PDB file of C-alpha atoms in Angstrom:
ATOM      1  CA  UNK H   1      -0.061   0.185   0.208  1.00 50.00           C
ATOM      2  CA  UNK H   2       1.472   3.361  -0.749  1.00 51.00           C
ATOM      3  CA  UNK H   3       2.039   6.171   1.745  1.00 50.00           C
ATOM      4  CA  UNK H   4      -0.753   7.972   0.279  1.00 42.00           C
ATOM      5  CA  UNK H   5      -3.235   5.136   0.585  1.00 46.00           C
ATOM      6  CA  UNK H   6      -2.334   4.642   4.295  1.00 46.00           C
ATOM      7  CA  UNK H   7      -2.887   8.243   4.979  1.00 47.00           C
ATOM      8  CA  UNK H   8      -6.267   8.271   3.243  1.00 39.00           C
ATOM      9  CA  UNK H   9      -7.209   5.272   5.495  1.00 40.00           C
ATOM     10  CA  UNK H  10      -5.983   6.502   8.671  1.00 42.00           C
ATOM     11  CA  UNK H  11      -7.838   9.839   7.781  1.00 45.00           C
ATOM     12  CA  UNK H  12     -10.961   8.141   7.169  1.00 40.00           C
ATOM     13  CA  UNK H  13     -10.691   5.969  10.514  1.00 40.00           C
ATOM     14  CA  UNK H  14     -10.097   8.976  12.235  1.00 46.00           C
ATOM     15  CA  UNK H  15     -13.128  10.766  10.801  1.00 44.00           C
ATOM     16  CA  UNK H  16     -15.349   7.937  11.854  1.00 43.00           C
ATOM     17  CA  UNK H  17     -15.961   8.639  15.626  1.00 47.00           C
ATOM     18  CA  UNK H  18     -16.998  12.363  14.601  1.00 45.00           C
ATOM     19  CA  UNK H  19     -19.184  11.043  11.877  1.00 41.00           C
ATOM     20  CA  UNK H  20     -20.953   8.945  14.488  1.00 41.00           C
ATOM     21  CA  UNK H  21     -21.266  11.731  16.763  1.00 46.00           C
ATOM     22  CA  UNK H  22     -22.678  13.889  14.329  1.00 46.00           C
ATOM     23  CA  UNK H  23     -25.270  11.441  13.299  1.00 46.00           C
ATOM     24  CA  UNK H  24     -26.051  10.767  16.627  1.00 48.00           C
ATOM     25  CA  UNK H  25     -26.918  14.513  17.164  1.00 68.00           C
ATOM     26  CA  UNK H  26     -29.016  14.557  13.971  1.00 82.00           C
ATOM     27  CA  UNK H  27     -31.958  16.821  14.447  1.00 89.00           C
ATOM     28  CA  UNK H  28     -35.511  14.895  14.586  1.00 95.00           C
ATOM     29  CA  UNK H  29     -38.755  15.397  13.084  1.00 96.00           C
ATOM     30  CA  UNK H  30     -41.411  14.380  15.146  1.00 97.00           C
ATOM     31  CA  UNK H  31     -45.044  14.638  15.123  1.00 98.00           C
ATOM     32  CA  UNK H  32     -47.315  13.832  18.088  1.00 98.00           C
ATOM     33  CA  UNK H  33     -51.009  13.224  17.916  1.00 97.00           C
ATOM     34  CA  UNK H  34     -52.761  14.188  21.490  1.00 94.00           C
ATOM     35  CA  UNK H  35     -55.909  15.633  22.521  1.00 87.00           C
ATOM     36  CA  UNK H  36     -57.996  18.675  22.178  1.00 83.00           C
ATOM     37  CA  UNK H  37     -56.049  22.062  22.104  1.00 82.00           C
ATOM     38  CA  UNK H  38     -56.214  23.399  25.542  1.00 79.00           C
ATOM     39  CA  UNK H  39     -56.579  19.958  27.270  1.00 82.00           C
ATOM     40  CA  UNK H  40     -54.327  17.798  29.253  1.00 86.00           C
ATOM     41  CA  UNK H  41     -53.073  15.779  26.484  1.00 91.00           C
ATOM     42  CA  UNK H  42     -52.232  19.012  24.634  1.00 92.00           C
ATOM     43  CA  UNK H  43     -50.200  20.411  27.117  1.00 93.00           C
ATOM     44  CA  UNK H  44     -48.438  17.603  28.076  1.00 94.00           C
ATOM     45  CA  UNK H  45     -47.751  16.781  24.714  1.00 96.00           C
ATOM     46  CA  UNK H  46     -46.431  20.137  23.964  1.00 96.00           C
ATOM     47  CA  UNK H  47     -44.195  19.766  26.807  1.00 96.00           C
ATOM     48  CA  UNK H  48     -42.558  16.424  25.646  1.00 97.00           C
ATOM     49  CA  UNK H  49     -42.162  18.140  22.291  1.00 97.00           C
ATOM     50  CA  UNK H  50     -40.307  21.243  23.924  1.00 97.00           C
ATOM     51  CA  UNK H  51     -37.988  18.734  25.803  1.00 97.00           C
ATOM     52  CA  UNK H  52     -37.071  16.914  22.516  1.00 97.00           C
ATOM     53  CA  UNK H  53     -35.909  20.333  21.386  1.00 96.00           C
ATOM     54  CA  UNK H  54     -33.919  21.009  24.178  1.00 95.00           C
ATOM     55  CA  UNK H  55     -32.401  17.603  24.174  1.00 96.00           C
ATOM     56  CA  UNK H  56     -31.525  17.647  20.281  1.00 96.00           C
ATOM     57  CA  UNK H  57     -31.443  21.292  19.267  1.00 96.00           C
ATOM     58  CA  UNK H  58     -32.654  21.915  15.770  1.00 95.00           C
ATOM     59  CA  UNK H  59     -35.301  19.164  16.021  1.00 96.00           C
ATOM     60  CA  UNK H  60     -38.734  19.787  14.485  1.00 96.00           C
ATOM     61  CA  UNK H  61     -41.647  18.896  16.648  1.00 97.00           C
ATOM     62  CA  UNK H  62     -45.460  19.395  15.690  1.00 97.00           C
ATOM     63  CA  UNK H  63     -48.494  18.866  17.748  1.00 96.00           C
ATOM     64  CA  UNK H  64     -51.928  17.327  16.142  1.00 95.00           C
ATOM     65  CA  UNK H  65     -55.065  17.304  18.046  1.00 94.00           C
ATOM     66  CA  UNK H  66     -56.914  13.794  18.123  1.00 91.00           C
ATOM     67  CA  UNK H  67     -58.596  11.109  19.989  1.00 88.00           C
ATOM     68  CA  UNK H  68     -57.711   7.873  21.580  1.00 89.00           C
ATOM     69  CA  UNK H  69     -58.613   5.294  18.774  1.00 92.00           C
ATOM     70  CA  UNK H  70     -57.672   7.848  16.046  1.00 94.00           C
ATOM     71  CA  UNK H  71     -54.237   8.432  17.513  1.00 97.00           C
ATOM     72  CA  UNK H  72     -53.497   4.859  17.678  1.00 97.00           C
ATOM     73  CA  UNK H  73     -54.413   4.425  13.989  1.00 97.00           C
ATOM     74  CA  UNK H  74     -52.376   7.321  12.944  1.00 98.00           C
ATOM     75  CA  UNK H  75     -49.360   5.796  14.805  1.00 98.00           C
ATOM     76  CA  UNK H  76     -49.850   2.254  13.361  1.00 98.00           C
ATOM     77  CA  UNK H  77     -50.167   3.806   9.974  1.00 97.00           C
ATOM     78  CA  UNK H  78     -46.622   5.428  10.356  1.00 96.00           C
ATOM     79  CA  UNK H  79     -48.522   8.827   9.611  1.00 97.00           C
ATOM     80  CA  UNK H  80     -47.200  10.410  13.198  1.00 98.00           C
ATOM     81  CA  UNK H  81     -44.377   9.304  15.089  1.00 98.00           C
ATOM     82  CA  UNK H  82     -45.913   9.580  18.717  1.00 98.00           C
ATOM     83  CA  UNK H  83     -49.581   9.279  19.871  1.00 98.00           C
ATOM     84  CA  UNK H  84     -51.182   9.740  23.259  1.00 97.00           C
ATOM     85  CA  UNK H  85     -53.852   7.190  24.018  1.00 95.00           C
ATOM     86  CA  UNK H  86     -55.339   5.045  26.995  1.00 94.00           C
ATOM     87  CA  UNK H  87     -53.401   1.377  26.893  1.00 95.00           C
ATOM     88  CA  UNK H  88     -56.518  -0.180  27.036  1.00 92.00           C
ATOM     89  CA  UNK H  89     -57.407   1.223  23.519  1.00 94.00           C
ATOM     90  CA  UNK H  90     -54.088   0.187  22.268  1.00 96.00           C
ATOM     91  CA  UNK H  91     -54.294  -3.297  23.390  1.00 94.00           C
ATOM     92  CA  UNK H  92     -57.659  -3.567  21.491  1.00 93.00           C
ATOM     93  CA  UNK H  93     -55.939  -2.269  18.529  1.00 96.00           C
ATOM     94  CA  UNK H  94     -53.204  -4.752  18.896  1.00 97.00           C
ATOM     95  CA  UNK H  95     -55.562  -7.476  18.881  1.00 95.00           C
ATOM     96  CA  UNK H  96     -57.942  -6.157  16.135  1.00 96.00           C
ATOM     97  CA  UNK H  97     -61.020  -5.900  18.593  1.00 91.00           C
ATOM     98  CA  UNK H  98     -63.563  -3.115  18.428  1.00 88.00           C
ATOM     99  CA  UNK H  99     -63.551  -0.313  17.870  1.00 89.00           C
ATOM    100  CA  UNK H 100     -60.611  -1.383  15.255  1.00 94.00           C
ATOM    101  CA  UNK H 101     -61.556  -3.241  12.244  1.00 93.00           C
ATOM    102  CA  UNK H 102     -57.992  -4.811  12.032  1.00 96.00           C
ATOM    103  CA  UNK H 103     -55.191  -5.836  14.251  1.00 98.00           C
ATOM    104  CA  UNK H 104     -52.112  -3.429  14.546  1.00 98.00           C
ATOM    105  CA  UNK H 105     -49.568  -5.539  16.203  1.00 97.00           C
ATOM    106  CA  UNK H 106     -46.624  -3.291  15.665  1.00 98.00           C
ATOM    107  CA  UNK H 107     -47.861  -0.856  18.316  1.00 98.00           C
ATOM    108  CA  UNK H 108     -45.434  -0.201  20.891  1.00 99.00           C
ATOM    109  CA  UNK H 109     -44.986   2.038  24.188  1.00 98.00           C
ATOM    110  CA  UNK H 110     -42.867   4.678  25.237  1.00 98.00           C
ATOM    111  CA  UNK H 111     -43.929   5.879  28.426  1.00 98.00           C
ATOM    112  CA  UNK H 112     -46.410   5.975  31.085  1.00 97.00           C
ATOM    113  CA  UNK H 113     -48.498   9.575  30.876  1.00 95.00           C
ATOM    114  CA  UNK H 114     -51.073   8.912  33.768  1.00 90.00           C
ATOM    115  CA  UNK H 115     -52.438   5.836  35.700  1.00 85.00           C
ATOM    116  CA  UNK H 116     -55.034   7.721  37.971  1.00 84.00           C
ATOM    117  CA  UNK H 117     -57.528   8.270  35.110  1.00 88.00           C
ATOM    118  CA  UNK H 118     -60.772   6.907  36.978  1.00 94.00           C
ATOM    119  CA  UNK H 119     -64.054   6.175  35.597  1.00 96.00           C
ATOM    120  CA  UNK H 120     -66.501   8.270  37.212  1.00 96.00           C
ATOM    121  CA  UNK H 121     -70.144   8.374  36.730  1.00 96.00           C
ATOM    122  CA  UNK H 122     -72.459  11.081  38.229  1.00 95.00           C
ATOM    123  CA  UNK H 123     -75.994  11.149  38.503  1.00 95.00           C
ATOM    124  CA  UNK H 124     -78.070  14.238  39.145  1.00 92.00           C
ATOM    125  CA  UNK H 125     -80.272  14.492  42.219  1.00 88.00           C
ATOM    126  CA  UNK H 126     -83.699  13.435  41.500  1.00 88.00           C
ATOM    127  CA  UNK H 127     -82.785  10.877  38.781  1.00 92.00           C
ATOM    128  CA  UNK H 128     -84.875   7.763  38.837  1.00 92.00           C
ATOM    129  CA  UNK H 129     -82.196   5.403  40.055  1.00 94.00           C
ATOM    130  CA  UNK H 130     -79.035   5.583  42.353  1.00 93.00           C
ATOM    131  CA  UNK H 131     -77.153   2.403  41.139  1.00 94.00           C
ATOM    132  CA  UNK H 132     -76.155   1.189  37.888  1.00 94.00           C
ATOM    133  CA  UNK H 133     -77.784  -2.314  38.484  1.00 95.00           C
ATOM    134  CA  UNK H 134     -80.742  -0.645  39.426  1.00 96.00           C
ATOM    135  CA  UNK H 135     -81.471   0.277  35.664  1.00 96.00           C
ATOM    136  CA  UNK H 136     -81.178  -3.095  34.633  1.00 95.00           C
ATOM    137  CA  UNK H 137     -83.435  -4.592  37.237  1.00 96.00           C
ATOM    138  CA  UNK H 138     -86.377  -2.133  36.942  1.00 96.00           C
ATOM    139  CA  UNK H 139     -85.739  -1.438  33.098  1.00 97.00           C
ATOM    140  CA  UNK H 140     -85.393   2.321  33.739  1.00 96.00           C
ATOM    141  CA  UNK H 141     -85.332   4.141  30.536  1.00 97.00           C
ATOM    142  CA  UNK H 142     -82.306   6.781  31.729  1.00 97.00           C
ATOM    143  CA  UNK H 143     -80.815   9.411  29.959  1.00 97.00           C
ATOM    144  CA  UNK H 144     -76.907   8.849  29.779  1.00 97.00           C
ATOM    145  CA  UNK H 145     -73.656  10.205  28.146  1.00 96.00           C
ATOM    146  CA  UNK H 146     -70.803   8.331  27.097  1.00 93.00           C
ATOM    147  CA  UNK H 147     -68.401  10.796  25.641  1.00 90.00           C
ATOM    148  CA  UNK H 148     -67.332  10.430  22.023  1.00 89.00           C
ATOM    149  CA  UNK H 149     -67.108   7.495  20.000  1.00 89.00           C
ATOM    150  CA  UNK H 150     -63.672   5.754  19.563  1.00 83.00           C
ATOM    151  CA  UNK H 151     -62.695   6.876  23.267  1.00 88.00           C
ATOM    152  CA  UNK H 152     -61.721   4.796  26.193  1.00 90.00           C
ATOM    153  CA  UNK H 153     -64.197   7.013  27.997  1.00 91.00           C
ATOM    154  CA  UNK H 154     -67.055   5.642  25.706  1.00 93.00           C
ATOM    155  CA  UNK H 155     -65.776   2.035  25.669  1.00 93.00           C
ATOM    156  CA  UNK H 156     -65.440   2.135  29.591  1.00 95.00           C
ATOM    157  CA  UNK H 157     -68.998   3.262  30.019  1.00 96.00           C
ATOM    158  CA  UNK H 158     -70.380   0.701  27.451  1.00 96.00           C
ATOM    159  CA  UNK H 159     -68.791  -2.121  29.018  1.00 95.00           C
ATOM    160  CA  UNK H 160     -69.881  -0.890  32.656  1.00 96.00           C
ATOM    161  CA  UNK H 161     -73.497  -0.765  31.395  1.00 97.00           C
ATOM    162  CA  UNK H 162     -73.051  -4.025  29.643  1.00 96.00           C
ATOM    163  CA  UNK H 163     -71.700  -5.595  32.844  1.00 96.00           C
ATOM    164  CA  UNK H 164     -74.735  -4.478  34.844  1.00 96.00           C
ATOM    165  CA  UNK H 165     -76.927  -5.873  32.295  1.00 96.00           C
ATOM    166  CA  UNK H 166     -78.028  -2.674  30.682  1.00 96.00           C
ATOM    167  CA  UNK H 167     -76.374  -2.595  27.434  1.00 97.00           C
ATOM    168  CA  UNK H 168     -76.980   0.840  25.554  1.00 97.00           C
ATOM    169  CA  UNK H 169     -78.949  -0.919  22.989  1.00 96.00           C
ATOM    170  CA  UNK H 170     -81.430  -2.134  25.916  1.00 97.00           C
ATOM    171  CA  UNK H 171     -81.609   1.087  27.410  1.00 97.00           C
ATOM    172  CA  UNK H 172     -82.715   2.779  24.067  1.00 97.00           C
ATOM    173  CA  UNK H 173     -85.371  -0.264  23.666  1.00 97.00           C
ATOM    174  CA  UNK H 174     -86.583   0.754  27.240  1.00 97.00           C
ATOM    175  CA  UNK H 175     -87.083   4.367  26.178  1.00 97.00           C
ATOM    176  CA  UNK H 176     -83.823   5.884  27.519  1.00 97.00           C
ATOM    177  CA  UNK H 177     -81.468   7.517  25.292  1.00 97.00           C
ATOM    178  CA  UNK H 178     -77.382   7.452  24.950  1.00 97.00           C
ATOM    179  CA  UNK H 179     -75.683  10.604  24.174  1.00 97.00           C
ATOM    180  CA  UNK H 180     -72.135  10.450  22.739  1.00 96.00           C
ATOM    181  CA  UNK H 181     -70.923  13.587  23.303  1.00 94.00           C
ATOM    182  CA  UNK H 182     -67.955  15.619  24.443  1.00 89.00           C
ATOM    183  CA  UNK H 183     -67.306  15.742  28.455  1.00 88.00           C
ATOM    184  CA  UNK H 184     -67.907  19.626  28.498  1.00 87.00           C
ATOM    185  CA  UNK H 185     -71.207  18.955  26.661  1.00 92.00           C
ATOM    186  CA  UNK H 186     -72.142  16.290  28.914  1.00 93.00           C
ATOM    187  CA  UNK H 187     -71.813  18.730  32.024  1.00 91.00           C
ATOM    188  CA  UNK H 188     -73.967  21.038  30.366  1.00 92.00           C
ATOM    189  CA  UNK H 189     -76.586  18.895  29.504  1.00 94.00           C
ATOM    190  CA  UNK H 190     -76.365  17.603  33.168  1.00 93.00           C
ATOM    191  CA  UNK H 191     -76.874  21.166  34.446  1.00 91.00           C
ATOM    192  CA  UNK H 192     -79.903  21.764  32.113  1.00 92.00           C
ATOM    193  CA  UNK H 193     -81.551  18.460  33.459  1.00 92.00           C
ATOM    194  CA  UNK H 194     -81.156  17.030  29.787  1.00 95.00           C
ATOM    195  CA  UNK H 195     -79.827  13.928  30.849  1.00 96.00           C
ATOM    196  CA  UNK H 196     -79.604  11.741  34.215  1.00 96.00           C
ATOM    197  CA  UNK H 197     -76.281  10.352  34.023  1.00 97.00           C
ATOM    198  CA  UNK H 198     -72.866  11.318  32.751  1.00 96.00           C
ATOM    199  CA  UNK H 199     -69.695   9.573  32.723  1.00 95.00           C
ATOM    200  CA  UNK H 200     -66.159   9.997  32.119  1.00 92.00           C
ATOM    201  CA  UNK H 201     -62.576   8.363  32.724  1.00 91.00           C
ATOM    202  CA  UNK H 202     -60.610  11.544  34.321  1.00 87.00           C
ATOM    203  CA  UNK H 203     -58.214  12.118  37.216  1.00 87.00           C
ATOM    204  CA  UNK H 204     -59.356  12.638  40.828  1.00 89.00           C
ATOM    205  CA  UNK H 205     -60.505  14.940  42.349  1.00 88.00           C
ATOM    206  CA  UNK H 206     -61.273  16.676  38.792  1.00 87.00           C
ATOM    207  CA  UNK H 207     -61.246  20.421  39.309  1.00 84.00           C
ATOM    208  CA  UNK H 208     -63.280  20.473  36.299  1.00 82.00           C
ATOM    209  CA  UNK H 209     -65.798  18.399  37.840  1.00 87.00           C
ATOM    210  CA  UNK H 210     -65.715  20.428  40.870  1.00 89.00           C
ATOM    211  CA  UNK H 211     -66.039  23.643  39.063  1.00 86.00           C
ATOM    212  CA  UNK H 212     -68.746  22.310  36.738  1.00 84.00           C
ATOM    213  CA  UNK H 213     -70.822  20.567  39.626  1.00 88.00           C
ATOM    214  CA  UNK H 214     -70.792  23.739  41.872  1.00 87.00           C
ATOM    215  CA  UNK H 215     -74.326  24.648  42.928  1.00 84.00           C
ATOM    216  CA  UNK H 216     -75.715  21.455  41.291  1.00 88.00           C
ATOM    217  CA  UNK H 217     -76.904  18.461  43.174  1.00 92.00           C
ATOM    218  CA  UNK H 218     -75.349  15.604  42.192  1.00 94.00           C
ATOM    219  CA  UNK H 219     -73.723  12.280  43.367  1.00 94.00           C
ATOM    220  CA  UNK H 220     -71.897   9.051  42.302  1.00 95.00           C
ATOM    221  CA  UNK H 221     -73.903   6.576  40.548  1.00 94.00           C
ATOM    222  CA  UNK H 222     -73.369   3.411  42.622  1.00 93.00           C
ATOM    223  CA  UNK H 223     -72.138   0.092  41.481  1.00 94.00           C
ATOM    224  CA  UNK H 224     -70.631  -3.130  42.859  1.00 92.00           C
ATOM    225  CA  UNK H 225     -67.338  -4.631  43.094  1.00 93.00           C
ATOM    226  CA  UNK H 226     -68.434  -7.322  40.876  1.00 94.00           C
ATOM    227  CA  UNK H 227     -69.140  -5.103  38.061  1.00 95.00           C
ATOM    228  CA  UNK H 228     -65.559  -3.297  38.489  1.00 96.00           C
ATOM    229  CA  UNK H 229     -64.152  -7.210  38.176  1.00 96.00           C
ATOM    230  CA  UNK H 230     -66.182  -7.912  34.642  1.00 95.00           C
ATOM    231  CA  UNK H 231     -64.995  -4.517  33.396  1.00 95.00           C
ATOM    232  CA  UNK H 232     -61.357  -4.989  34.202  1.00 94.00           C
ATOM    233  CA  UNK H 233     -61.763  -8.732  32.857  1.00 92.00           C
ATOM    234  CA  UNK H 234     -63.035  -7.221  29.545  1.00 89.00           C
ATOM    235  CA  UNK H 235     -60.712  -3.899  29.196  1.00 89.00           C
ATOM    236  CA  UNK H 236     -57.239  -4.705  31.128  1.00 86.00           C
ATOM    237  CA  UNK H 237     -58.162  -2.186  33.284  1.00 91.00           C
ATOM    238  CA  UNK H 238     -57.286  -2.163  37.145  1.00 92.00           C
ATOM    239  CA  UNK H 239     -59.251  -1.407  40.237  1.00 94.00           C
ATOM    240  CA  UNK H 240     -58.810   2.120  42.098  1.00 95.00           C
ATOM    241  CA  UNK H 241     -60.389   3.770  45.211  1.00 96.00           C
ATOM    242  CA  UNK H 242     -61.615   7.298  45.014  1.00 96.00           C
ATOM    243  CA  UNK H 243     -61.270   8.537  48.662  1.00 96.00           C
ATOM    244  CA  UNK H 244     -63.975   9.753  50.447  1.00 96.00           C
ATOM    245  CA  UNK H 245     -64.526  13.465  50.424  1.00 96.00           C
ATOM    246  CA  UNK H 246     -62.289  13.878  47.204  1.00 95.00           C
ATOM    247  CA  UNK H 247     -65.210  15.947  45.893  1.00 95.00           C
ATOM    248  CA  UNK H 248     -67.835  17.921  47.912  1.00 93.00           C
ATOM    249  CA  UNK H 249     -70.660  15.882  47.144  1.00 94.00           C
ATOM    250  CA  UNK H 250     -68.833  12.332  48.120  1.00 94.00           C
ATOM    251  CA  UNK H 251     -68.921  11.416  51.682  1.00 95.00           C
ATOM    252  CA  UNK H 252     -68.014   7.758  51.198  1.00 95.00           C
ATOM    253  CA  UNK H 253     -65.189   5.936  49.185  1.00 96.00           C
ATOM    254  CA  UNK H 254     -65.844   5.177  45.614  1.00 96.00           C
ATOM    255  CA  UNK H 255     -64.528   1.654  44.301  1.00 96.00           C
ATOM    256  CA  UNK H 256     -63.917   1.901  40.559  1.00 97.00           C
ATOM    257  CA  UNK H 257     -61.463   1.164  37.727  1.00 96.00           C
ATOM    258  CA  UNK H 258     -58.908   3.057  35.972  1.00 93.00           C
ATOM    259  CA  UNK H 259     -57.130   2.962  32.830  1.00 92.00           C
ATOM    260  CA  UNK H 260     -53.476   4.049  31.769  1.00 92.00           C
ATOM    261  CA  UNK H 261     -52.642   6.952  29.445  1.00 94.00           C
ATOM    262  CA  UNK H 262     -49.415   6.245  27.514  1.00 96.00           C
ATOM    263  CA  UNK H 263     -47.336   7.654  24.815  1.00 98.00           C
ATOM    264  CA  UNK H 264     -47.167   5.415  21.700  1.00 98.00           C
ATOM    265  CA  UNK H 265     -45.071   4.609  18.902  1.00 99.00           C
ATOM    266  CA  UNK H 266     -44.648   2.066  16.030  1.00 98.00           C
ATOM    267  CA  UNK H 267     -42.088  -0.643  16.118  1.00 98.00           C
ATOM    268  CA  UNK H 268     -40.677   0.626  12.755  1.00 97.00           C
ATOM    269  CA  UNK H 269     -39.673   4.108  13.966  1.00 98.00           C
ATOM    270  CA  UNK H 270     -35.940   3.755  14.555  1.00 97.00           C
ATOM    271  CA  UNK H 271     -34.716   2.886  17.934  1.00 98.00           C
ATOM    272  CA  UNK H 272     -32.261   5.747  18.249  1.00 97.00           C
ATOM    273  CA  UNK H 273     -35.234   8.092  17.628  1.00 97.00           C
ATOM    274  CA  UNK H 274     -37.399   6.509  20.659  1.00 98.00           C
ATOM    275  CA  UNK H 275     -34.492   6.566  22.841  1.00 98.00           C
ATOM    276  CA  UNK H 276     -33.549  10.180  22.535  1.00 98.00           C
ATOM    277  CA  UNK H 277     -37.359  10.661  23.264  1.00 98.00           C
ATOM    278  CA  UNK H 278     -36.870   9.020  26.256  1.00 98.00           C
ATOM    279  CA  UNK H 279     -33.740  10.446  27.225  1.00 98.00           C
ATOM    280  CA  UNK H 280     -35.213  13.924  26.523  1.00 97.00           C
ATOM    281  CA  UNK H 281     -38.243  13.223  28.851  1.00 97.00           C
ATOM    282  CA  UNK H 282     -36.006  12.105  31.582  1.00 97.00           C
ATOM    283  CA  UNK H 283     -33.588  14.911  31.226  1.00 97.00           C
ATOM    284  CA  UNK H 284     -36.327  17.467  31.275  1.00 96.00           C
ATOM    285  CA  UNK H 285     -38.855  15.768  33.505  1.00 96.00           C
ATOM    286  CA  UNK H 286     -39.237  18.624  35.680  1.00 94.00           C
ATOM    287  CA  UNK H 287     -40.385  20.777  32.977  1.00 94.00           C
ATOM    288  CA  UNK H 288     -42.818  17.949  31.737  1.00 95.00           C
ATOM    289  CA  UNK H 289     -44.215  17.647  35.541  1.00 93.00           C
ATOM    290  CA  UNK H 290     -45.177  21.462  35.516  1.00 92.00           C
ATOM    291  CA  UNK H 291     -47.089  21.349  32.038  1.00 92.00           C
ATOM    292  CA  UNK H 292     -50.502  19.841  33.683  1.00 87.00           C
ATOM    293  CA  UNK H 293     -51.468  18.782  37.187  1.00 81.00           C
ATOM    294  CA  UNK H 294     -52.094  15.232  35.847  1.00 79.00           C
ATOM    295  CA  UNK H 295     -48.196  14.840  35.757  1.00 84.00           C
ATOM    296  CA  UNK H 296     -47.427  16.375  38.937  1.00 82.00           C
ATOM    297  CA  UNK H 297     -47.807  13.134  40.866  1.00 83.00           C
ATOM    298  CA  UNK H 298     -45.907  11.042  38.300  1.00 90.00           C
ATOM    299  CA  UNK H 299     -42.423  10.336  38.743  1.00 93.00           C
ATOM    300  CA  UNK H 300     -39.511   8.935  36.454  1.00 95.00           C
ATOM    301  CA  UNK H 301     -39.401   5.326  37.938  1.00 96.00           C
ATOM    302  CA  UNK H 302     -43.140   5.026  36.966  1.00 95.00           C
ATOM    303  CA  UNK H 303     -42.516   5.886  33.169  1.00 97.00           C
ATOM    304  CA  UNK H 304     -41.961   2.034  31.972  1.00 97.00           C
ATOM    305  CA  UNK H 305     -45.241   0.985  33.508  1.00 94.00           C
ATOM    306  CA  UNK H 306     -47.306   1.261  30.149  1.00 95.00           C
ATOM    307  CA  UNK H 307     -50.557  -0.928  31.050  1.00 89.00           C
ATOM    308  CA  UNK H 308     -49.376  -4.298  29.197  1.00 90.00           C
ATOM    309  CA  UNK H 309     -48.261  -2.492  25.965  1.00 96.00           C
ATOM    310  CA  UNK H 310     -44.836  -3.726  25.127  1.00 97.00           C
ATOM    311  CA  UNK H 311     -42.006  -1.104  25.144  1.00 98.00           C
ATOM    312  CA  UNK H 312     -40.403  -0.159  21.965  1.00 98.00           C
ATOM    313  CA  UNK H 313     -36.668  -1.307  21.783  1.00 98.00           C
ATOM    314  CA  UNK H 314     -35.443   2.471  22.348  1.00 98.00           C
ATOM    315  CA  UNK H 315     -37.309   2.968  25.101  1.00 98.00           C
ATOM    316  CA  UNK H 316     -36.403  -0.051  26.666  1.00 98.00           C
ATOM    317  CA  UNK H 317     -32.925   0.616  25.984  1.00 98.00           C
ATOM    318  CA  UNK H 318     -33.164   4.156  27.607  1.00 98.00           C
ATOM    319  CA  UNK H 319     -34.765   3.005  30.585  1.00 98.00           C
ATOM    320  CA  UNK H 320     -32.087   0.351  30.979  1.00 97.00           C
ATOM    321  CA  UNK H 321     -29.550   2.965  31.011  1.00 97.00           C
ATOM    322  CA  UNK H 322     -31.202   5.111  33.460  1.00 96.00           C
ATOM    323  CA  UNK H 323     -31.546   2.003  35.862  1.00 96.00           C
ATOM    324  CA  UNK H 324     -35.312   1.997  35.641  1.00 96.00           C
ATOM    325  CA  UNK H 325     -35.821  -1.591  34.013  1.00 94.00           C
ATOM    326  CA  UNK H 326     -33.352  -4.686  33.931  1.00 89.00           C
TER     327      UNK H 326
END
C-alpha cells in the first residue's frame, strides 16, 4: 500500500468517531397526536415536544389534536411518530378488537403518562336511579352520556353498563337515550336537566368536575365490586378507590376502575429516535411535570409501566441505561 493510501485510510478512520457523533446529534422530525387543544393531553404533548427540542437542538416538533382510537391508527399507519392514548385502547388495536377493524400488532409503548384516570359516573339529584344495577333490574329509561365514540371513556361506559345488564341498545329499547358527546357538553346537559347520568374517565379529584357541579346537586352513581371485576376482565383496566370527600358531594369512598394513559409509537420508528425521546423526557422531567396537574404526581420510575403494551426497543434501551428497568 502506498503512503498516500495509508494516509487516506487513517484519515477516514479518524473521521469515523466524529461522523458517528454528528449522526447521533442529527435533528429529529417528530409529530405527536394528542387531545384537543387546551386539554391535558395537549399540554403534556407540547411539553414533551419542548423536551425533545432541548435535548436535540434543531429538531422539528409538531402537535396534532386528536382522539384515542384515531391517534392509535395514525401511529400504526406511520403518519405520526408519537401518539397519546389509553393503553386499553391500544391493546384492543393490537388484537384487532372493536372499535378497530383490523389488528395493529406493531404498536409499542414509549412511556406512561397517567395511571390515575378513573371511571366516574355522576347522577343528578332526582334521577330515577341511584345505582347502575338498578337500571337493569327495573328497566329504567335513563338518559346517559358516554363521551365521544372511539374513546376509552365511551368504551369504559359501554362495558360498565353491559356488565350491569343494561347495554346501551337495551336502554334505548326501554325508552332511554344514549348521547355520545364531549365531556364539556355532558356537564352542560346535566346542568340543564337534559340527562340523568354523565360519565368520564378522568383524574380525581377533577377540578373541572368540581367547578362544573358547583351549585348542582349530584352524587356518584353506585355500582358493585363484581361489576368492576367484569369490566377489568374485559378492558384490562385495574381497580382504584377514590377516597371519601375527594369531592364535596362524595362522603364515602368510591371503588371503581382506572385506565393507563400512555405515549405510543410503532415498532418501525428507529430505536435511536425513541431512545432520544425517552432521554429527553427523563432529562427534562421537571418541565414536563409542570405542564399539567396530571403529571405532578408522576415520577420517572413509573414511566416504563405502560399498562401491558410492550415497550419499544429504543424506550427499553433508555430506561435500562437510566436504571429504571433491568
